[in-house]
PDB file of C-alpha atoms in Angstrom:
ATOM      1  CA  ALA A   6      -0.034  -0.051  -0.100  1.00 59.00           C
ATOM      2  CA  LEU A   7       1.132   3.539  -0.628  1.00 87.00           C
ATOM      3  CA  GLN A   8       2.420   5.395   2.327  1.00 93.00           C
ATOM      4  CA  VAL A   9       2.524   8.872   3.565  1.00 94.00           C
ATOM      5  CA  ARG A  10       5.935  10.230   2.703  1.00 94.00           C
ATOM      6  CA  ARG A  11       5.795  14.015   2.913  1.00 94.00           C
ATOM      7  CA  VAL A  12       4.063  16.781   4.517  1.00 96.00           C
ATOM      8  CA  VAL A  13       3.497  20.317   2.980  1.00 96.00           C
ATOM      9  CA  VAL A  14       2.421  23.277   4.933  1.00 97.00           C
ATOM     10  CA  GLU A  15       1.110  26.536   3.363  1.00 95.00           C
ATOM     11  CA  GLY A  16       0.115  29.802   4.904  1.00 92.00           C
ATOM     12  CA  VAL A  17       2.518  30.203   7.755  1.00 89.00           C
ATOM     13  CA  GLU A  18       6.196  30.461   8.378  1.00 88.00           C
ATOM     14  CA  GLY A  19       8.796  30.102  11.079  1.00 87.00           C
ATOM     15  CA  ALA A  20       8.329  28.445  14.394  1.00 86.00           C
ATOM     16  CA  VAL A  21       4.460  28.028  13.961  1.00 89.00           C
ATOM     17  CA  ARG A  22       5.253  26.205  10.758  1.00 94.00           C
ATOM     18  CA  THR A  23       7.543  23.927  12.505  1.00 95.00           C
ATOM     19  CA  GLN A  24       5.035  23.220  15.084  1.00 95.00           C
ATOM     20  CA  VAL A  25       2.402  22.262  12.421  1.00 97.00           C
ATOM     21  CA  GLU A  26       4.977  20.069  10.459  1.00 97.00           C
ATOM     22  CA  ALA A  27       5.552  18.223  13.696  1.00 97.00           C
ATOM     23  CA  VAL A  28       1.996  17.353  14.350  1.00 97.00           C
ATOM     24  CA  LEU A  29       1.380  16.256  10.780  1.00 97.00           C
ATOM     25  CA  ALA A  30       4.627  14.222  10.802  1.00 96.00           C
ATOM     26  CA  ALA A  31       2.844  11.560  12.979  1.00 94.00           C
ATOM     27  CA  ALA A  32       1.123  10.508   9.817  1.00 95.00           C
ATOM     28  CA  VAL A  33       4.529   9.764   7.859  1.00 95.00           C
ATOM     29  CA  GLY A  34       4.904   6.263   7.246  1.00 94.00           C
ATOM     30  CA  SER A  35       1.309   5.346   7.561  1.00 93.00           C
ATOM     31  CA  PRO A  36      -0.817   3.842   4.711  1.00 93.00           C
ATOM     32  CA  THR A  37      -2.457   6.671   2.716  1.00 91.00           C
ATOM     33  CA  LEU A  38      -5.986   5.098   2.929  1.00 90.00           C
ATOM     34  CA  THR A  39      -5.789   4.655   6.881  1.00 92.00           C
ATOM     35  CA  VAL A  40      -4.823   8.466   7.466  1.00 93.00           C
ATOM     36  CA  ARG A  41      -7.957  10.697   8.102  1.00 95.00           C
ATOM     37  CA  ALA A  42      -7.501  14.359   7.281  1.00 96.00           C
ATOM     38  CA  GLU A  43     -10.101  15.377   9.639  1.00 96.00           C
ATOM     39  CA  GLU A  44      -8.286  13.719  12.483  1.00 96.00           C
ATOM     40  CA  LEU A  45      -5.033  15.450  11.316  1.00 97.00           C
ATOM     41  CA  ARG A  46      -6.753  18.803  11.325  1.00 97.00           C
ATOM     42  CA  ALA A  47      -8.190  18.220  14.949  1.00 97.00           C
ATOM     43  CA  ALA A  48      -4.673  17.528  15.998  1.00 97.00           C
ATOM     44  CA  VAL A  49      -3.256  20.567  14.314  1.00 97.00           C
ATOM     45  CA  LEU A  50      -6.163  22.907  15.974  1.00 95.00           C
ATOM     46  CA  SER A  51      -5.661  21.291  19.435  1.00 94.00           C
ATOM     47  CA  GLN A  52      -1.890  21.529  19.602  1.00 95.00           C
ATOM     48  CA  VAL A  53      -0.833  24.589  17.888  1.00 93.00           C
ATOM     49  CA  SER A  54      -2.364  27.627  19.653  1.00 89.00           C
ATOM     50  CA  TRP A  55      -1.572  30.089  16.784  1.00 90.00           C
ATOM     51  CA  VAL A  56      -3.753  28.102  14.255  1.00 94.00           C
ATOM     52  CA  ALA A  57      -7.483  29.204  13.747  1.00 93.00           C
ATOM     53  CA  GLU A  58      -8.217  26.926  10.974  1.00 95.00           C
ATOM     54  CA  ALA A  59      -6.466  24.054   9.000  1.00 96.00           C
ATOM     55  CA  ALA A  60      -7.445  22.711   5.651  1.00 97.00           C
ATOM     56  CA  VAL A  61      -5.857  19.303   5.502  1.00 97.00           C
ATOM     57  CA  THR A  62      -6.052  16.784   2.333  1.00 96.00           C
ATOM     58  CA  VAL A  63      -4.195  13.522   2.063  1.00 95.00           C
ATOM     59  CA  SER A  64      -3.207  12.588  -1.592  1.00 93.00           C
ATOM     60  CA  LEU A  65      -3.045   9.112  -2.818  1.00 89.00           C
ATOM     61  CA  ASP A  66       0.604   9.524  -3.739  1.00 90.00           C
ATOM     62  CA  GLY A  67       1.456  10.189  -0.017  1.00 93.00           C
ATOM     63  CA  VAL A  68       1.492  13.694   0.519  1.00 95.00           C
ATOM     64  CA  VAL A  69      -0.227  15.525   3.425  1.00 97.00           C
ATOM     65  CA  TYR A  70      -1.230  19.105   2.444  1.00 97.00           C
ATOM     66  CA  CYS A  71      -2.251  21.474   5.212  1.00 97.00           C
ATOM     67  CA  ALA A  72      -3.364  25.191   4.319  1.00 97.00           C
ATOM     68  CA  VAL A  73      -3.211  27.181   7.670  1.00 96.00           C
ATOM     69  CA  THR A  74      -5.039  30.286   8.802  1.00 95.00           C
ATOM     70  CA  LEU A  75      -3.611  32.019  11.686  1.00 92.00           C
ATOM     71  CA  HIS A  76      -5.484  33.720  14.929  1.00 90.00           C
ATOM     72  CA  ARG A  77      -4.979  37.449  14.504  1.00 91.00           C
ATOM     73  CA  PRO A  78      -3.426  38.860  17.860  1.00 93.00           C
ATOM     74  CA  VAL A  79      -5.392  41.900  19.206  1.00 95.00           C
ATOM     75  CA  ALA A  80      -3.456  42.620  22.424  1.00 96.00           C
ATOM     76  CA  VAL A  81      -0.272  41.942  24.270  1.00 95.00           C
ATOM     77  CA  LEU A  82      -0.289  40.560  27.892  1.00 95.00           C
ATOM     78  CA  ALA A  83       2.304  42.662  29.548  1.00 91.00           C
ATOM     79  CA  ASP A  84       2.422  40.893  33.047  1.00 88.00           C
ATOM     80  CA  GLY A  85       5.798  39.065  32.402  1.00 74.00           C
ATOM     81  CA  ALA A  86       9.020  38.631  30.185  1.00 73.00           C
ATOM     82  CA  PRO A  87       8.332  37.790  27.377  1.00 84.00           C
ATOM     83  CA  PRO A  88       4.983  39.143  26.546  1.00 88.00           C
ATOM     84  CA  GLN A  89       2.416  36.964  25.335  1.00 92.00           C
ATOM     85  CA  LEU A  90      -0.053  37.640  22.441  1.00 94.00           C
ATOM     86  CA  VAL A  91      -3.781  37.010  22.777  1.00 95.00           C
ATOM     87  CA  ASP A  92      -6.664  36.842  20.215  1.00 94.00           C
ATOM     88  CA  ALA A  93      -9.965  38.484  20.270  1.00 93.00           C
ATOM     89  CA  ASN A  94     -11.318  35.665  22.264  1.00 92.00           C
ATOM     90  CA  GLY A  95      -8.612  36.047  24.888  1.00 93.00           C
ATOM     91  CA  ARG A  96      -6.768  32.896  24.027  1.00 92.00           C
ATOM     92  CA  ILE A  97      -3.195  33.075  24.567  1.00 92.00           C
ATOM     93  CA  LEU A  98      -1.264  32.566  21.311  1.00 91.00           C
ATOM     94  CA  GLY A  99       2.315  32.696  22.602  1.00 87.00           C
ATOM     95  CA  GLU A 100       5.120  34.789  22.183  1.00 85.00           C
ATOM     96  CA  PRO A 101       5.520  37.328  19.309  1.00 82.00           C
ATOM     97  CA  GLN A 102       6.939  36.131  16.229  1.00 73.00           C
ATOM     98  CA  PRO A 103      10.673  37.595  15.433  1.00 69.00           C
ATOM     99  CA  GLY A 104      10.371  40.670  13.483  1.00 68.00           C
ATOM    100  CA  GLY A 105       6.519  40.781  13.966  1.00 69.00           C
ATOM    101  CA  SER A 106       4.816  43.907  14.991  1.00 77.00           C
ATOM    102  CA  LEU A 107       2.861  44.192  18.360  1.00 84.00           C
ATOM    103  CA  PRO A 108      -0.912  44.860  18.715  1.00 92.00           C
ATOM    104  CA  PRO A 109      -1.385  48.532  20.373  1.00 93.00           C
ATOM    105  CA  LEU A 110      -3.483  47.211  23.087  1.00 97.00           C
ATOM    106  CA  GLU A 111      -1.736  46.259  26.301  1.00 96.00           C
ATOM    107  CA  LEU A 112      -3.246  44.146  28.992  1.00 97.00           C
ATOM    108  CA  VAL A 113      -1.831  44.193  32.662  1.00 96.00           C
ATOM    109  CA  GLY A 114      -2.817  41.765  35.365  1.00 95.00           C
ATOM    110  CA  PHE A 115      -5.050  39.480  33.069  1.00 96.00           C
ATOM    111  CA  THR A 116      -2.758  36.477  32.766  1.00 92.00           C
ATOM    112  CA  ALA A 117      -4.216  34.409  35.495  1.00 93.00           C
ATOM    113  CA  TYR A 118      -7.762  35.222  34.536  1.00 95.00           C
ATOM    114  CA  PRO A 119      -8.799  34.126  31.131  1.00 94.00           C
ATOM    115  CA  ALA A 120     -12.606  34.459  31.663  1.00 95.00           C
ATOM    116  CA  GLU A 121     -12.239  38.084  32.688  1.00 95.00           C
ATOM    117  CA  ARG A 122      -9.734  38.586  29.790  1.00 96.00           C
ATOM    118  CA  ALA A 123     -12.391  37.323  27.170  1.00 96.00           C
ATOM    119  CA  ALA A 124     -15.098  39.353  28.782  1.00 95.00           C
ATOM    120  CA  LEU A 125     -12.947  42.493  28.712  1.00 96.00           C
ATOM    121  CA  LEU A 126     -12.037  41.976  25.260  1.00 96.00           C
ATOM    122  CA  ALA A 127     -15.659  41.338  24.106  1.00 96.00           C
ATOM    123  CA  ALA A 128     -16.642  44.647  26.108  1.00 96.00           C
ATOM    124  CA  LEU A 129     -13.919  46.715  24.369  1.00 96.00           C
ATOM    125  CA  PRO A 130     -15.801  48.076  21.508  1.00 96.00           C
ATOM    126  CA  ALA A 131     -18.544  49.308  23.590  1.00 97.00           C
ATOM    127  CA  LEU A 132     -16.169  50.898  26.165  1.00 97.00           C
ATOM    128  CA  GLN A 133     -14.214  52.569  23.127  1.00 97.00           C
ATOM    129  CA  ALA A 134     -17.583  53.792  21.634  1.00 97.00           C
ATOM    130  CA  ALA A 135     -18.658  55.364  24.955  1.00 96.00           C
ATOM    131  CA  TRP A 136     -15.457  57.154  25.499  1.00 96.00           C
ATOM    132  CA  GLY A 137     -14.917  58.047  21.943  1.00 95.00           C
ATOM    133  CA  ASP A 138     -11.386  56.998  21.587  1.00 96.00           C
ATOM    134  CA  GLU A 139      -9.199  53.674  21.372  1.00 96.00           C
ATOM    135  CA  VAL A 140      -7.985  52.021  24.496  1.00 97.00           C
ATOM    136  CA  ARG A 141      -4.314  51.488  24.548  1.00 97.00           C
ATOM    137  CA  ARG A 142      -3.902  50.011  28.064  1.00 97.00           C
ATOM    138  CA  VAL A 143      -6.085  48.071  30.546  1.00 98.00           C
ATOM    139  CA  ARG A 144      -5.012  47.433  33.951  1.00 97.00           C
ATOM    140  CA  ARG A 145      -6.961  44.830  36.088  1.00 97.00           C
ATOM    141  CA  LEU A 146      -7.942  46.154  39.584  1.00 96.00           C
ATOM    142  CA  THR A 147     -10.456  43.554  40.806  1.00 93.00           C
ATOM    143  CA  PHE A 148     -12.537  40.643  39.426  1.00 90.00           C
ATOM    144  CA  ARG A 149     -15.050  43.409  37.766  1.00 89.00           C
ATOM    145  CA  ASP A 150     -13.280  46.735  37.826  1.00 96.00           C
ATOM    146  CA  VAL A 151     -10.408  47.912  35.310  1.00 97.00           C
ATOM    147  CA  ALA A 152      -8.256  51.146  34.791  1.00 97.00           C
ATOM    148  CA  LEU A 153      -8.287  52.158  31.158  1.00 98.00           C
ATOM    149  CA  THR A 154      -5.775  54.430  29.307  1.00 97.00           C
ATOM    150  CA  PHE A 155      -6.719  55.824  26.071  1.00 97.00           C
ATOM    151  CA  VAL A 156      -4.628  56.920  23.122  1.00 95.00           C
ATOM    152  CA  GLY A 157      -2.838  60.071  23.426  1.00 91.00           C
ATOM    153  CA  SER A 158      -3.742  60.470  27.207  1.00 92.00           C
ATOM    154  CA  GLU A 159      -2.162  59.389  30.338  1.00 92.00           C
ATOM    155  CA  LEU A 160      -5.406  59.590  32.277  1.00 95.00           C
ATOM    156  CA  GLU A 161      -6.633  56.552  33.982  1.00 96.00           C
ATOM    157  CA  VAL A 162     -10.295  56.028  33.886  1.00 97.00           C
ATOM    158  CA  LEU A 163     -11.674  53.297  36.300  1.00 97.00           C
ATOM    159  CA  VAL A 164     -14.677  51.542  35.294  1.00 97.00           C
ATOM    160  CA  ASP A 165     -16.627  48.439  35.527  1.00 96.00           C
ATOM    161  CA  PRO A 166     -16.426  47.059  31.996  1.00 95.00           C
ATOM    162  CA  SER A 167     -19.728  45.660  32.073  1.00 93.00           C
ATOM    163  CA  HIS A 168     -21.114  49.172  32.376  1.00 94.00           C
ATOM    164  CA  PRO A 169     -19.839  51.050  29.345  1.00 94.00           C
ATOM    165  CA  ALA A 170     -22.480  54.008  29.842  1.00 94.00           C
ATOM    166  CA  ALA A 171     -20.513  55.106  32.791  1.00 95.00           C
ATOM    167  CA  LEU A 172     -17.517  56.073  30.446  1.00 95.00           C
ATOM    168  CA  ALA A 173     -20.050  58.298  28.515  1.00 95.00           C
ATOM    169  CA  GLU A 174     -20.785  60.144  31.702  1.00 94.00           C
ATOM    170  CA  GLY A 175     -17.034  60.370  32.828  1.00 95.00           C
ATOM    171  CA  LYS A 176     -16.167  61.695  29.356  1.00 95.00           C
ATOM    172  CA  ALA A 177     -18.816  64.591  30.022  1.00 94.00           C
ATOM    173  CA  VAL A 178     -17.106  65.144  33.312  1.00 94.00           C
ATOM    174  CA  GLN A 179     -13.682  65.342  31.644  1.00 94.00           C
ATOM    175  CA  ALA A 180     -14.854  67.778  29.025  1.00 93.00           C
ATOM    176  CA  ALA A 181     -16.554  70.057  31.555  1.00 94.00           C
ATOM    177  CA  TRP A 182     -13.428  69.880  33.797  1.00 94.00           C
ATOM    178  CA  GLU A 183     -11.178  70.916  30.946  1.00 92.00           C
ATOM    179  CA  ARG A 184     -13.712  73.782  29.880  1.00 94.00           C
ATOM    180  CA  HIS A 185     -13.420  75.346  33.311  1.00 94.00           C
ATOM    181  CA  GLY A 186      -9.536  75.182  33.172  1.00 93.00           C
ATOM    182  CA  LEU A 187      -9.285  73.141  36.493  1.00 92.00           C
ATOM    183  CA  PRO A 188      -5.952  71.060  37.233  1.00 92.00           C
ATOM    184  CA  SER A 189      -5.190  68.159  35.233  1.00 92.00           C
ATOM    185  CA  MET A 190      -6.739  64.796  36.423  1.00 94.00           C
ATOM    186  CA  ALA A 191      -4.495  61.643  36.887  1.00 95.00           C
ATOM    187  CA  ARG A 192      -7.334  59.408  37.529  1.00 96.00           C
ATOM    188  CA  LEU A 193     -11.108  59.645  36.918  1.00 97.00           C
ATOM    189  CA  ASP A 194     -13.147  56.945  38.773  1.00 97.00           C
ATOM    190  CA  VAL A 195     -16.843  56.285  37.550  1.00 96.00           C
ATOM    191  CA  ARG A 196     -17.464  52.899  38.939  1.00 95.00           C
ATOM    192  CA  VAL A 197     -20.279  54.228  41.347  1.00 92.00           C
ATOM    193  CA  PRO A 198     -23.166  54.973  39.123  1.00 86.00           C
ATOM    194  CA  GLY A 199     -24.196  58.618  38.864  1.00 87.00           C
ATOM    195  CA  ARG A 200     -20.873  59.653  40.440  1.00 91.00           C
ATOM    196  CA  ALA A 201     -17.409  60.545  39.514  1.00 92.00           C
ATOM    197  CA  ALA A 202     -14.241  60.815  41.655  1.00 94.00           C
ATOM    198  CA  VAL A 203     -11.122  62.794  40.478  1.00 94.00           C
ATOM    199  CA  LEU A 204      -7.659  62.398  41.597  1.00 94.00           C
ATOM    200  CA  LEU A 205      -5.385  65.325  40.662  1.00 93.00           C
ATOM    201  CA  ALA A 206      -2.201  65.078  38.805  1.00 85.00           C
ATOM    202  CA  ARG A 207       0.863  66.152  40.761  1.00 76.00           C
ATOM    203  CA  GLU A 208       2.441  69.338  39.394  1.00 57.00           C
ATOM    204  CA  GLU A 209       6.132  69.096  38.661  1.00 48.00           C
ATOM    205  CA  GLY A 210       8.329  69.843  41.571  1.00 45.00           C
ATOM    206  CA  GLY A 211       5.047  69.678  43.773  1.00 46.00           C
ATOM    207  CA  PRO A 212       4.431  67.472  46.722  1.00 44.00           C
TER     208      PRO A 212
END
């Protein structure tokens, strides 16, 4: 009987390609009629975290073809070194690929909390829409509270991510604060419905 003699992987390079090839190599030497493409696909999806989809075929002349689609990283877990990348569902993909660019969103304190990480990323579009700008950093405070930092600003905004409407109220407070020329904020806390607490920024050279 013809045997699987070669593995061909497309759509990915580098370390991830090597990982996919290693998974598929288990089929080399097996009779082609006994190798199940669906089983190989399931093995790739379960063993290589970067892979979002794998289209696997086994030819009668003994070649396993695998076309890979990768997960797209949307954030960086910045709790340790090296940093870890995560996809839109909060799944940890692994370390950044050499020469690859990092997503602009940084998550701090979420490594040990996968459910909270997933919930935060799901809520992110509503949080950004409520404030009117993109989030560049999220710091976990408690099981339901986070501190957000937005693009172009050092202000930390404390909020329960399940209540994005509070951010719209906080944005109105910030706008009114700036219109009246009040001292700069370092932190704006909108975790209590209908209320906003402000921590002023320290002036350079001040106490």
